[in-house]
CSV table of C-alpha atoms in Angstrom, one decimal:
chain,number,residue,atom,x,y,z
A,221,MET,CA,73.9,-136.5,-79.1
A,222,GLN,CA,77.1,-135.2,-80.6
A,223,GLY,CA,78.5,-131.7,-80.4
A,224,HIS,CA,77.6,-129.6,-83.4
A,225,GLN,CA,80.1,-127.0,-84.7
A,226,ASN,CA,77.9,-124.3,-86.2
A,227,GLY,CA,78.3,-121.5,-83.7
A,228,HIS,CA,75.3,-122.6,-81.7
A,229,GLY,CA,74.7,-125.0,-78.9
A,230,VAL,CA,77.9,-126.4,-77.2
A,231,ALA,CA,81.5,-126.1,-78.0
A,232,GLY,CA,83.8,-128.8,-79.3
A,233,LYS,CA,85.7,-131.3,-77.1
A,234,GLY,CA,88.2,-129.6,-74.9
A,235,MET,CA,86.7,-126.2,-75.4
A,236,HIS,CA,84.8,-124.1,-72.8
A,237,PRO,CA,81.0,-124.3,-73.5
A,238,ARG,CA,79.5,-121.2,-75.1
A,239,VAL,CA,77.2,-119.2,-72.8
A,240,ILE,CA,73.7,-119.2,-74.1
A,241,ASP,CA,71.2,-116.4,-73.3
A,242,TYR,CA,68.4,-118.4,-71.8
A,243,ASN,CA,66.1,-115.4,-72.3
A,244,VAL,CA,66.4,-116.1,-76.1
A,245,ASN,CA,67.1,-119.8,-76.6
A,246,PRO,CA,66.9,-123.0,-74.5
A,247,PHE,CA,69.8,-125.3,-73.9
A,248,ILE,CA,67.5,-128.4,-74.2
A,249,VAL,CA,64.0,-129.2,-75.6
A,250,ILE,CA,62.1,-132.3,-74.6
A,251,TRP,CA,59.5,-133.4,-77.1
A,252,GLU,CA,56.9,-135.9,-75.8
A,253,VAL,CA,56.0,-137.5,-79.1
A,254,THR,CA,53.3,-139.7,-77.6
A,255,ARG,CA,51.6,-140.4,-74.3
A,256,ALA,CA,50.7,-144.0,-75.1
A,257,CYS,CA,52.5,-146.5,-72.8
A,258,GLN,CA,52.1,-150.0,-71.5
A,259,LEU,CA,53.6,-149.3,-68.1
A,260,LYS,CA,51.8,-148.0,-65.0
A,261,CYS,CA,54.6,-146.2,-63.1
A,262,VAL,CA,53.7,-145.0,-59.7
A,263,HIS,CA,55.5,-141.6,-60.3
A,264,CYS,CA,54.2,-141.0,-63.9
A,265,ARG,CA,53.8,-137.2,-64.4
A,266,ALA,CA,51.3,-137.7,-67.3
A,267,ASP,CA,49.1,-140.5,-66.1
A,268,ALA,CA,49.9,-142.3,-69.4
A,269,GLN,CA,47.2,-144.0,-71.4
A,270,THR,CA,47.1,-147.3,-73.4
A,271,ASN,CA,46.4,-145.9,-76.8
A,272,PRO,CA,47.8,-142.9,-78.7
A,273,ASP,CA,45.9,-139.6,-78.4
A,274,PRO,CA,44.3,-138.7,-81.7
A,275,ARG,CA,45.3,-135.1,-81.1
A,276,GLU,CA,49.0,-135.9,-81.2
A,277,LEU,CA,51.1,-133.8,-83.5
A,278,ASN,CA,51.1,-135.4,-86.9
A,279,HIS,CA,54.2,-136.1,-89.0
A,280,LEU,CA,54.3,-132.8,-90.9
A,281,GLU,CA,53.7,-130.9,-87.6
A,282,GLY,CA,56.5,-132.9,-86.1
A,283,LEU,CA,58.9,-131.9,-88.9
A,284,ASP,CA,57.9,-128.3,-88.5
A,285,LEU,CA,58.5,-128.5,-84.8
A,286,ILE,CA,62.0,-129.9,-85.4
A,287,ASP,CA,62.8,-127.0,-87.7
A,288,GLN,CA,61.6,-124.5,-85.1
A,289,ILE,CA,63.7,-126.1,-82.4
A,290,TYR,CA,66.8,-126.0,-84.7
A,291,ASP,CA,66.2,-122.3,-85.4
A,292,MET,CA,66.5,-121.6,-81.7
A,293,GLY,CA,70.2,-122.0,-81.6
A,294,ASN,CA,70.1,-125.7,-82.3
A,295,PRO,CA,69.6,-126.9,-78.7
A,296,MET,CA,69.7,-130.5,-77.6
A,297,LEU,CA,66.6,-132.4,-78.6
A,298,VAL,CA,65.4,-135.3,-76.4
A,299,ILE,CA,62.7,-137.5,-78.0
A,300,THR,CA,60.6,-139.1,-75.3
A,301,GLY,CA,57.2,-140.5,-74.4
A,302,GLY,CA,57.2,-138.0,-71.5
A,303,GLY,CA,54.6,-140.0,-69.8
A,304,GLY,CA,54.5,-142.6,-72.5
A,305,ASP,CA,56.6,-144.9,-74.8
A,306,CYS,CA,58.1,-143.1,-77.8
A,307,MET,CA,58.5,-146.5,-79.5
A,308,LEU,CA,54.7,-146.5,-80.1
A,309,ARG,CA,55.1,-143.6,-82.5
A,310,GLU,CA,55.1,-145.1,-86.0
A,311,ASP,CA,57.2,-142.3,-87.6
A,312,LEU,CA,59.7,-142.1,-84.7
A,313,PHE,CA,62.8,-142.9,-86.7
A,314,GLU,CA,61.8,-140.7,-89.7
A,315,LEU,CA,61.5,-137.8,-87.3
A,316,ALA,CA,64.8,-138.6,-85.6
A,317,ASP,CA,66.6,-139.1,-88.9
A,318,TYR,CA,65.3,-135.7,-90.1
A,319,ALA,CA,66.7,-134.0,-87.0
A,320,VAL,CA,70.0,-135.8,-87.1
A,321,LYS,CA,70.5,-134.9,-90.8
A,322,LYS,CA,70.0,-131.2,-89.9
A,323,GLY,CA,72.9,-131.5,-87.5
A,324,MET,CA,71.0,-131.7,-84.3
A,325,ARG,CA,72.1,-133.5,-81.2
A,326,VAL,CA,69.3,-136.0,-80.6
A,327,SER,CA,68.8,-138.6,-77.9
A,328,MET,CA,65.9,-141.0,-77.1
A,329,THR,CA,64.5,-142.2,-73.8
A,330,PRO,CA,62.0,-145.0,-74.6
A,331,SER,CA,60.3,-147.2,-71.9
A,332,ALA,CA,61.6,-150.7,-71.6
A,333,THR,CA,58.6,-152.5,-73.1
A,334,PRO,CA,58.2,-155.3,-75.7
A,335,SER,CA,58.0,-152.5,-78.3
A,336,VAL,CA,61.8,-152.0,-77.9
A,337,THR,CA,63.5,-154.6,-80.0
A,338,LYS,CA,67.0,-155.2,-81.1
A,339,GLU,CA,66.0,-154.4,-84.7
A,340,LYS,CA,64.8,-151.0,-83.6
A,341,MET,CA,68.1,-150.4,-81.7
A,342,VAL,CA,70.0,-151.2,-84.9
A,343,ARG,CA,67.8,-148.8,-86.8
A,344,ALA,CA,68.4,-146.1,-84.2
A,345,LYS,CA,72.1,-146.6,-84.5
A,346,LYS,CA,72.0,-146.3,-88.3
A,347,VAL,CA,69.9,-143.1,-87.9
A,348,GLY,CA,72.7,-141.7,-85.7
A,349,LEU,CA,71.1,-141.7,-82.3
A,350,SER,CA,74.3,-142.1,-80.3
A,351,ARG,CA,72.8,-142.6,-76.9
A,352,TRP,CA,69.8,-144.5,-75.5
A,353,GLY,CA,68.4,-144.0,-72.0
A,354,PHE,CA,66.6,-146.6,-70.0
A,355,SER,CA,65.1,-146.3,-66.5
A,356,ILE,CA,66.1,-148.5,-63.6
A,357,ASP,CA,64.5,-147.4,-60.3
A,358,GLY,CA,65.8,-150.1,-58.0
A,359,PRO,CA,68.6,-152.6,-57.9
A,360,THR,CA,66.2,-155.5,-57.5
A,361,ARG,CA,63.3,-156.9,-59.4
A,362,ALA,CA,60.9,-156.2,-56.5
A,363,ILE,CA,61.8,-152.5,-56.1
A,364,HIS,CA,61.9,-151.7,-59.8
A,365,ASP,CA,58.7,-153.6,-60.8
A,366,HIS,CA,56.8,-152.1,-57.9
A,367,PHE,CA,57.9,-148.6,-59.0
A,368,ARG,CA,57.0,-149.3,-62.6
A,369,GLY,CA,53.7,-150.9,-61.7
A,370,THR,CA,54.5,-153.8,-64.1
A,371,PRO,CA,55.7,-157.3,-63.2
A,372,GLY,CA,58.7,-158.3,-65.3
A,373,ALA,CA,59.8,-154.7,-66.1
A,374,PHE,CA,63.2,-155.2,-64.4
A,375,ASP,CA,64.1,-158.3,-66.3
A,376,LEU,CA,62.9,-156.8,-69.6
A,377,THR,CA,65.0,-153.7,-69.0
A,378,LEU,CA,68.1,-155.8,-68.4
A,379,GLU,CA,67.4,-157.7,-71.6
A,380,LYS,CA,67.2,-154.4,-73.6
A,381,ILE,CA,70.4,-153.1,-72.0
A,382,LYS,CA,72.2,-156.3,-73.0
A,383,TYR,CA,71.1,-155.7,-76.6
A,384,LEU,CA,72.4,-152.1,-76.4
A,385,ASN,CA,75.8,-153.2,-75.0
A,386,GLU,CA,76.1,-155.8,-77.9
A,387,LEU,CA,75.6,-152.9,-80.3
A,388,ASN,CA,78.2,-150.8,-78.5
A,389,MET,CA,75.7,-148.0,-78.1
A,390,PRO,CA,76.3,-145.7,-75.1
A,391,LEU,CA,73.9,-146.3,-72.3
A,392,GLN,CA,72.3,-143.8,-70.0
A,393,ILE,CA,70.5,-145.1,-66.9
A,394,ASN,CA,67.8,-142.9,-65.5
A,395,THR,CA,66.7,-143.3,-61.8
A,396,VAL,CA,64.0,-141.5,-59.9
A,397,ILE,CA,65.2,-141.2,-56.3
A,398,SER,CA,62.4,-141.6,-53.8
A,399,ARG,CA,61.3,-143.3,-50.6
A,400,TYR,CA,61.2,-146.6,-52.6
A,401,ASN,CA,64.9,-146.8,-53.3
A,402,TYR,CA,66.6,-144.3,-50.9
A,403,ASP,CA,68.1,-147.1,-48.8
A,404,HIS,CA,69.5,-148.9,-51.9
A,405,LEU,CA,71.7,-146.3,-53.6
A,406,GLU,CA,75.0,-148.1,-53.1
A,407,GLU,CA,73.5,-151.2,-54.7
A,408,MET,CA,72.3,-149.0,-57.6
A,409,VAL,CA,75.9,-147.8,-58.1
A,410,LYS,CA,77.1,-151.3,-58.5
A,411,LEU,CA,74.2,-152.1,-61.0
A,412,VAL,CA,74.9,-148.9,-63.0
A,413,THR,CA,78.6,-149.9,-63.2
A,414,ASP,CA,77.9,-153.5,-64.1
A,415,MET,CA,75.6,-152.2,-66.9
A,416,LYS,CA,78.5,-150.3,-68.4
A,417,ALA,CA,76.5,-147.0,-68.4
A,418,VAL,CA,78.3,-143.8,-69.5
A,419,MET,CA,75.8,-141.7,-67.5
A,420,TRP,CA,73.6,-142.1,-64.4
A,421,TYR,CA,70.8,-139.6,-64.7
A,422,PHE,CA,69.5,-138.8,-61.2
A,423,PHE,CA,65.9,-137.5,-60.9
A,424,LEU,CA,64.5,-136.3,-57.6
A,425,LEU,CA,60.9,-137.1,-57.4
A,426,VAL,CA,58.4,-134.3,-58.0
A,427,PRO,CA,54.9,-135.0,-56.5
A,428,THR,CA,52.9,-134.4,-59.6
A,429,GLY,CA,50.7,-136.7,-61.8
A,430,ARG,CA,50.8,-140.1,-60.0
A,431,GLY,CA,53.8,-139.0,-57.9
A,432,GLN,CA,52.9,-138.7,-54.2
A,433,LEU,CA,54.3,-136.3,-51.7
A,434,ASP,CA,54.8,-139.0,-49.1
A,435,ALA,CA,57.2,-140.8,-51.6
A,436,CYS,CA,59.5,-137.8,-51.6
A,437,LEU,CA,62.7,-137.7,-49.4
A,438,THR,CA,62.8,-135.2,-46.6
A,439,PRO,CA,64.9,-132.0,-47.0
A,440,ALA,CA,67.7,-133.5,-44.8
A,441,GLU,CA,67.7,-136.7,-46.9
A,442,HIS,CA,68.0,-134.6,-50.1
A,443,GLU,CA,71.0,-132.9,-48.6
A,444,LYS,CA,72.5,-136.3,-47.5
A,445,VAL,CA,72.0,-137.7,-51.0
A,446,PHE,CA,73.6,-134.7,-52.7
A,447,ARG,CA,76.7,-134.9,-50.5
A,448,TRP,CA,77.0,-138.6,-51.2
A,449,LEU,CA,76.5,-138.0,-54.9
A,450,TYR,CA,79.3,-135.4,-54.9
A,451,GLU,CA,81.7,-137.9,-53.4
A,452,LEU,CA,80.6,-140.6,-55.8
A,453,SER,CA,81.3,-138.3,-58.8
A,454,LYS,CA,85.0,-138.3,-57.9
A,455,THR,CA,85.4,-142.0,-58.5
A,456,ALA,CA,82.4,-143.3,-60.5
A,457,PRO,CA,83.2,-144.9,-63.9
A,458,PHE,CA,80.2,-143.1,-65.3
A,459,ASP,CA,79.1,-139.4,-65.6
A,460,ILE,CA,76.4,-138.1,-63.3
A,461,LYS,CA,73.7,-135.6,-64.1
A,462,THR,CA,70.7,-134.5,-62.1
A,463,THR,CA,67.1,-133.3,-62.8
A,464,ALA,CA,64.8,-131.6,-60.4
A,465,ALA,CA,67.7,-131.4,-58.0
A,466,GLN,CA,68.9,-127.9,-58.6
A,467,HIS,CA,70.2,-127.5,-55.1
A,468,TYR,CA,72.8,-130.2,-55.9
A,469,ARG,CA,74.7,-127.4,-57.7
A,470,ARG,CA,74.8,-125.4,-54.4
A,471,VAL,CA,76.2,-128.5,-52.6
A,472,VAL,CA,78.8,-129.0,-55.3
A,473,PHE,CA,79.9,-125.4,-54.9
A,474,GLN,CA,80.0,-125.6,-51.1
A,475,GLN,CA,82.0,-128.9,-51.2
A,476,LYS,CA,84.5,-127.5,-53.7
A,477,ALA,CA,84.9,-124.4,-51.5
A,478,ARG,CA,85.6,-126.6,-48.5
A,479,GLU,CA,88.3,-128.4,-50.5
A,480,ASN,CA,89.7,-125.0,-51.6
A,481,ILE,CA,89.0,-125.9,-55.3
A,482,VAL,CA,86.9,-122.7,-55.7
A,483,ASP,CA,86.8,-119.4,-53.8
A,484,LYS,CA,83.7,-119.5,-51.6
A,485,HIS,CA,83.1,-115.8,-52.3
A,486,GLU,CA,82.8,-116.4,-56.1
A,487,ILE,CA,79.4,-117.9,-56.6
A,488,ARG,CA,79.7,-117.8,-60.4
A,489,TYR,CA,78.5,-121.0,-62.0
A,490,GLU,CA,80.1,-120.5,-65.4
A,491,ASP,CA,83.6,-120.0,-63.8
A,492,THR,CA,83.5,-122.8,-61.2
A,493,LEU,CA,81.2,-125.8,-61.6
A,494,THR,CA,81.3,-125.9,-65.4
A,495,LYS,CA,85.0,-126.8,-65.5
A,496,ASP,CA,84.2,-130.1,-63.9
A,497,MET,CA,80.7,-130.6,-65.2
A,498,ALA,CA,80.9,-129.4,-68.8
A,499,SER,CA,82.0,-132.7,-70.4
A,500,SER,CA,81.0,-136.3,-69.9
A,501,THR,CA,82.6,-139.6,-70.6
A,502,ASP,CA,81.3,-139.9,-74.1
A,503,GLY,CA,82.1,-136.4,-75.3
A,504,LEU,CA,78.8,-134.7,-74.6
A,505,LYS,CA,78.9,-131.2,-73.2
A,506,ARG,CA,76.9,-129.7,-70.4
A,507,ALA,CA,75.0,-126.5,-70.1
A,508,PRO,CA,77.4,-123.6,-69.6
A,509,LYS,CA,75.2,-122.4,-66.7
A,510,GLY,CA,72.4,-123.9,-64.6
A,511,VAL,CA,69.3,-125.1,-66.4
A,512,ASN,CA,66.0,-124.8,-64.7
A,513,ASP,CA,62.3,-125.1,-65.6
A,514,GLY,CA,61.6,-122.5,-68.3
A,515,ASN,CA,65.1,-121.2,-67.9
A,516,GLY,CA,67.1,-123.0,-70.6
A,517,PHE,CA,64.6,-125.8,-70.7
A,518,ALA,CA,61.3,-126.2,-72.6
A,519,PHE,CA,58.9,-129.1,-72.9
A,520,VAL,CA,56.6,-129.8,-75.8
A,521,SER,CA,53.7,-132.1,-75.2
A,522,HIS,CA,52.2,-134.7,-77.6
A,523,THR,CA,49.5,-132.2,-78.5
A,524,GLY,CA,51.8,-129.2,-79.0
A,525,ASP,CA,51.4,-127.5,-75.6
A,526,VAL,CA,54.6,-125.8,-74.5
A,527,MET,CA,55.5,-125.9,-70.8
A,528,PRO,CA,58.5,-124.9,-68.7
A,529,SER,CA,58.9,-128.6,-67.9
A,530,GLY,CA,56.9,-131.7,-68.1
A,531,LEU,CA,56.8,-131.6,-64.4
A,532,LEU,CA,55.5,-128.0,-64.3
A,533,PRO,CA,52.2,-128.3,-66.1
A,534,ILE,CA,51.5,-124.7,-66.9
A,535,VAL,CA,51.0,-124.1,-70.6
A,536,GLY,CA,52.6,-121.1,-72.1
A,537,GLY,CA,51.1,-121.6,-75.5
A,538,ASN,CA,50.6,-124.2,-78.3
A,539,ILE,CA,52.8,-124.5,-81.4
A,540,ARG,CA,49.6,-125.0,-83.5
A,541,GLU,CA,48.8,-121.4,-82.6
A,542,GLN,CA,52.1,-119.7,-82.0
A,543,PRO,CA,55.8,-120.2,-82.9
A,544,LEU,CA,57.8,-122.1,-80.3
A,545,ALA,CA,60.3,-119.2,-80.1
A,546,GLU,CA,57.5,-116.7,-79.3
A,547,ILE,CA,56.1,-118.9,-76.5
A,548,TYR,CA,59.5,-119.6,-75.0
A,549,ARG,CA,60.6,-115.9,-75.1
A,550,LYS,CA,57.3,-114.1,-74.3
A,551,ALA,CA,54.9,-116.3,-72.3
A,552,LYS,CA,54.5,-115.0,-68.8
A,553,VAL,CA,55.4,-118.3,-67.0
A,554,PHE,CA,58.6,-118.6,-68.9
A,555,LYS,CA,59.6,-114.9,-68.3
A,556,ASP,CA,58.8,-115.2,-64.6
A,557,LEU,CA,60.9,-118.3,-64.2
A,558,ARG,CA,63.9,-116.6,-65.7
A,559,GLN,CA,63.9,-113.9,-62.9
A,560,PRO,CA,65.5,-115.6,-59.9
A,561,ASP,CA,65.7,-112.2,-58.1
A,562,ASN,CA,61.9,-112.3,-58.0
A,563,TYR,CA,61.7,-115.7,-56.3
A,564,LYS,CA,59.8,-115.5,-53.0
A,565,GLY,CA,60.9,-116.5,-49.5
A,566,LYS,CA,64.5,-117.6,-48.9
A,567,CYS,CA,65.1,-118.5,-52.5
A,568,GLY,CA,64.6,-114.9,-53.5
A,569,VAL,CA,67.4,-113.7,-51.2
A,570,CYS,CA,69.7,-116.8,-51.4
A,571,GLU,CA,73.2,-116.1,-52.6
A,572,PHE,CA,72.9,-119.3,-54.7
A,573,ARG,CA,69.6,-118.3,-56.5
A,574,LYS,CA,71.3,-118.0,-59.9
A,575,VAL,CA,73.4,-121.1,-59.4
A,576,CYS,CA,70.5,-123.2,-58.0
A,577,GLY,CA,67.1,-121.6,-57.9
A,578,GLY,CA,65.5,-124.7,-56.5
A,579,SER,CA,63.3,-127.0,-58.4
A,580,ARG,CA,60.5,-124.8,-59.8
A,581,SER,CA,58.5,-127.9,-60.6
A,582,ARG,CA,58.6,-129.3,-57.1
A,583,THR,CA,57.9,-125.9,-55.6
A,584,TYR,CA,54.8,-125.6,-57.8
A,585,ALA,CA,53.7,-129.1,-57.0
A,586,VAL,CA,53.9,-128.5,-53.2
A,587,THR,CA,52.9,-124.9,-52.9
A,588,GLY,CA,50.9,-124.1,-56.0
A,589,ASP,CA,53.2,-121.1,-56.7
A,590,TYR,CA,56.2,-121.7,-59.0
A,591,MET,CA,58.0,-118.6,-57.6
A,592,GLU,CA,57.9,-119.8,-54.0
A,593,SER,CA,60.9,-121.3,-52.1
A,594,GLU,CA,62.1,-124.8,-52.8
A,595,PRO,CA,60.3,-126.8,-50.0
A,596,PHE,CA,62.9,-129.5,-49.8
A,597,CYS,CA,66.1,-127.4,-49.2
A,598,VAL,CA,67.7,-127.2,-45.8
A,599,TYR,CA,70.0,-124.3,-46.6
A,600,ILE,CA,69.5,-121.0,-44.9
A,601,PRO,CA,70.8,-118.0,-46.9
A,602,GLU,CA,73.5,-115.8,-45.4
A,603,VAL,CA,71.2,-112.8,-45.2
A,604,MET,CA,68.7,-114.7,-43.1
A,605,ARG,CA,71.2,-116.0,-40.5
């Protein structure tokens, strides 16, 4: 995932990221190339299946999708299994090679299964995939294997990471934070450090698919984690990024205001948070403003359905019937999500609504209305006090 100097996407190293109009183009597109997987993760959003779906986008459809994504300002492309293992897609590297040769920033997040071999890692490096993401959801074998629903998953993941380090490929570790590992975060920090990861990707559990509401942290625990994460970001030897944790942006702003790093009256994400969050340890650039479901973010399923996020399963259209750009720009669910002033409850009047906006995925999963208030946020907006 390298910066691309063509007037789109992100700026070069040391430059301020270019602001993208999320009403027109996304900052990142996730493509779930398959839903086949050998794991049985307790949080799986897709309830993955053993064999590939015969309705998956074929090779030519995949190439056309890549072209469409590139034409939308060349956003980041993440190739994943979504709820599956992208390594089970036979033309995976041909698709990735096609995208990289177009000048796209591409990353891959396969599941740590026997299908991930050192030979495939070597091939990925030759193609030009400069980062590989693996999931570790607990610092011990017992926690991780329970969460992944597969005995031996922890040891297998460490083995694959060892291969990656031998090839000097940057490692991203993804962790879903939930009731299963909440009391073990300090241990996770040591593990992520020992694994020589360049990024720790922090996911807050969304109760959809196999994910259960009682596995989510409480609102107070979310807040505690965010404040801990902010302090960690000052000293960690790796970069930190969050997903389904939009209110972390609000906590960062508040903490910086307390430290007199920013003016508490200027809640402008582009001018404050970006200065510290726009670059990472391996040269990647961050979104110039907050990304949220459908707002700078799009998800394409294995069958071509386009959704605001894989965790917000409302289909805006299908690329077999409509161009991706048309769906992203015109589908009602996408247009709704790009109007934070129309959010309901406290999110709609919160002074941080354009910096944060709450997780629209979690809101939908809990309330059934993607425009409602984030149910796991403790903050009370100023106008409601």
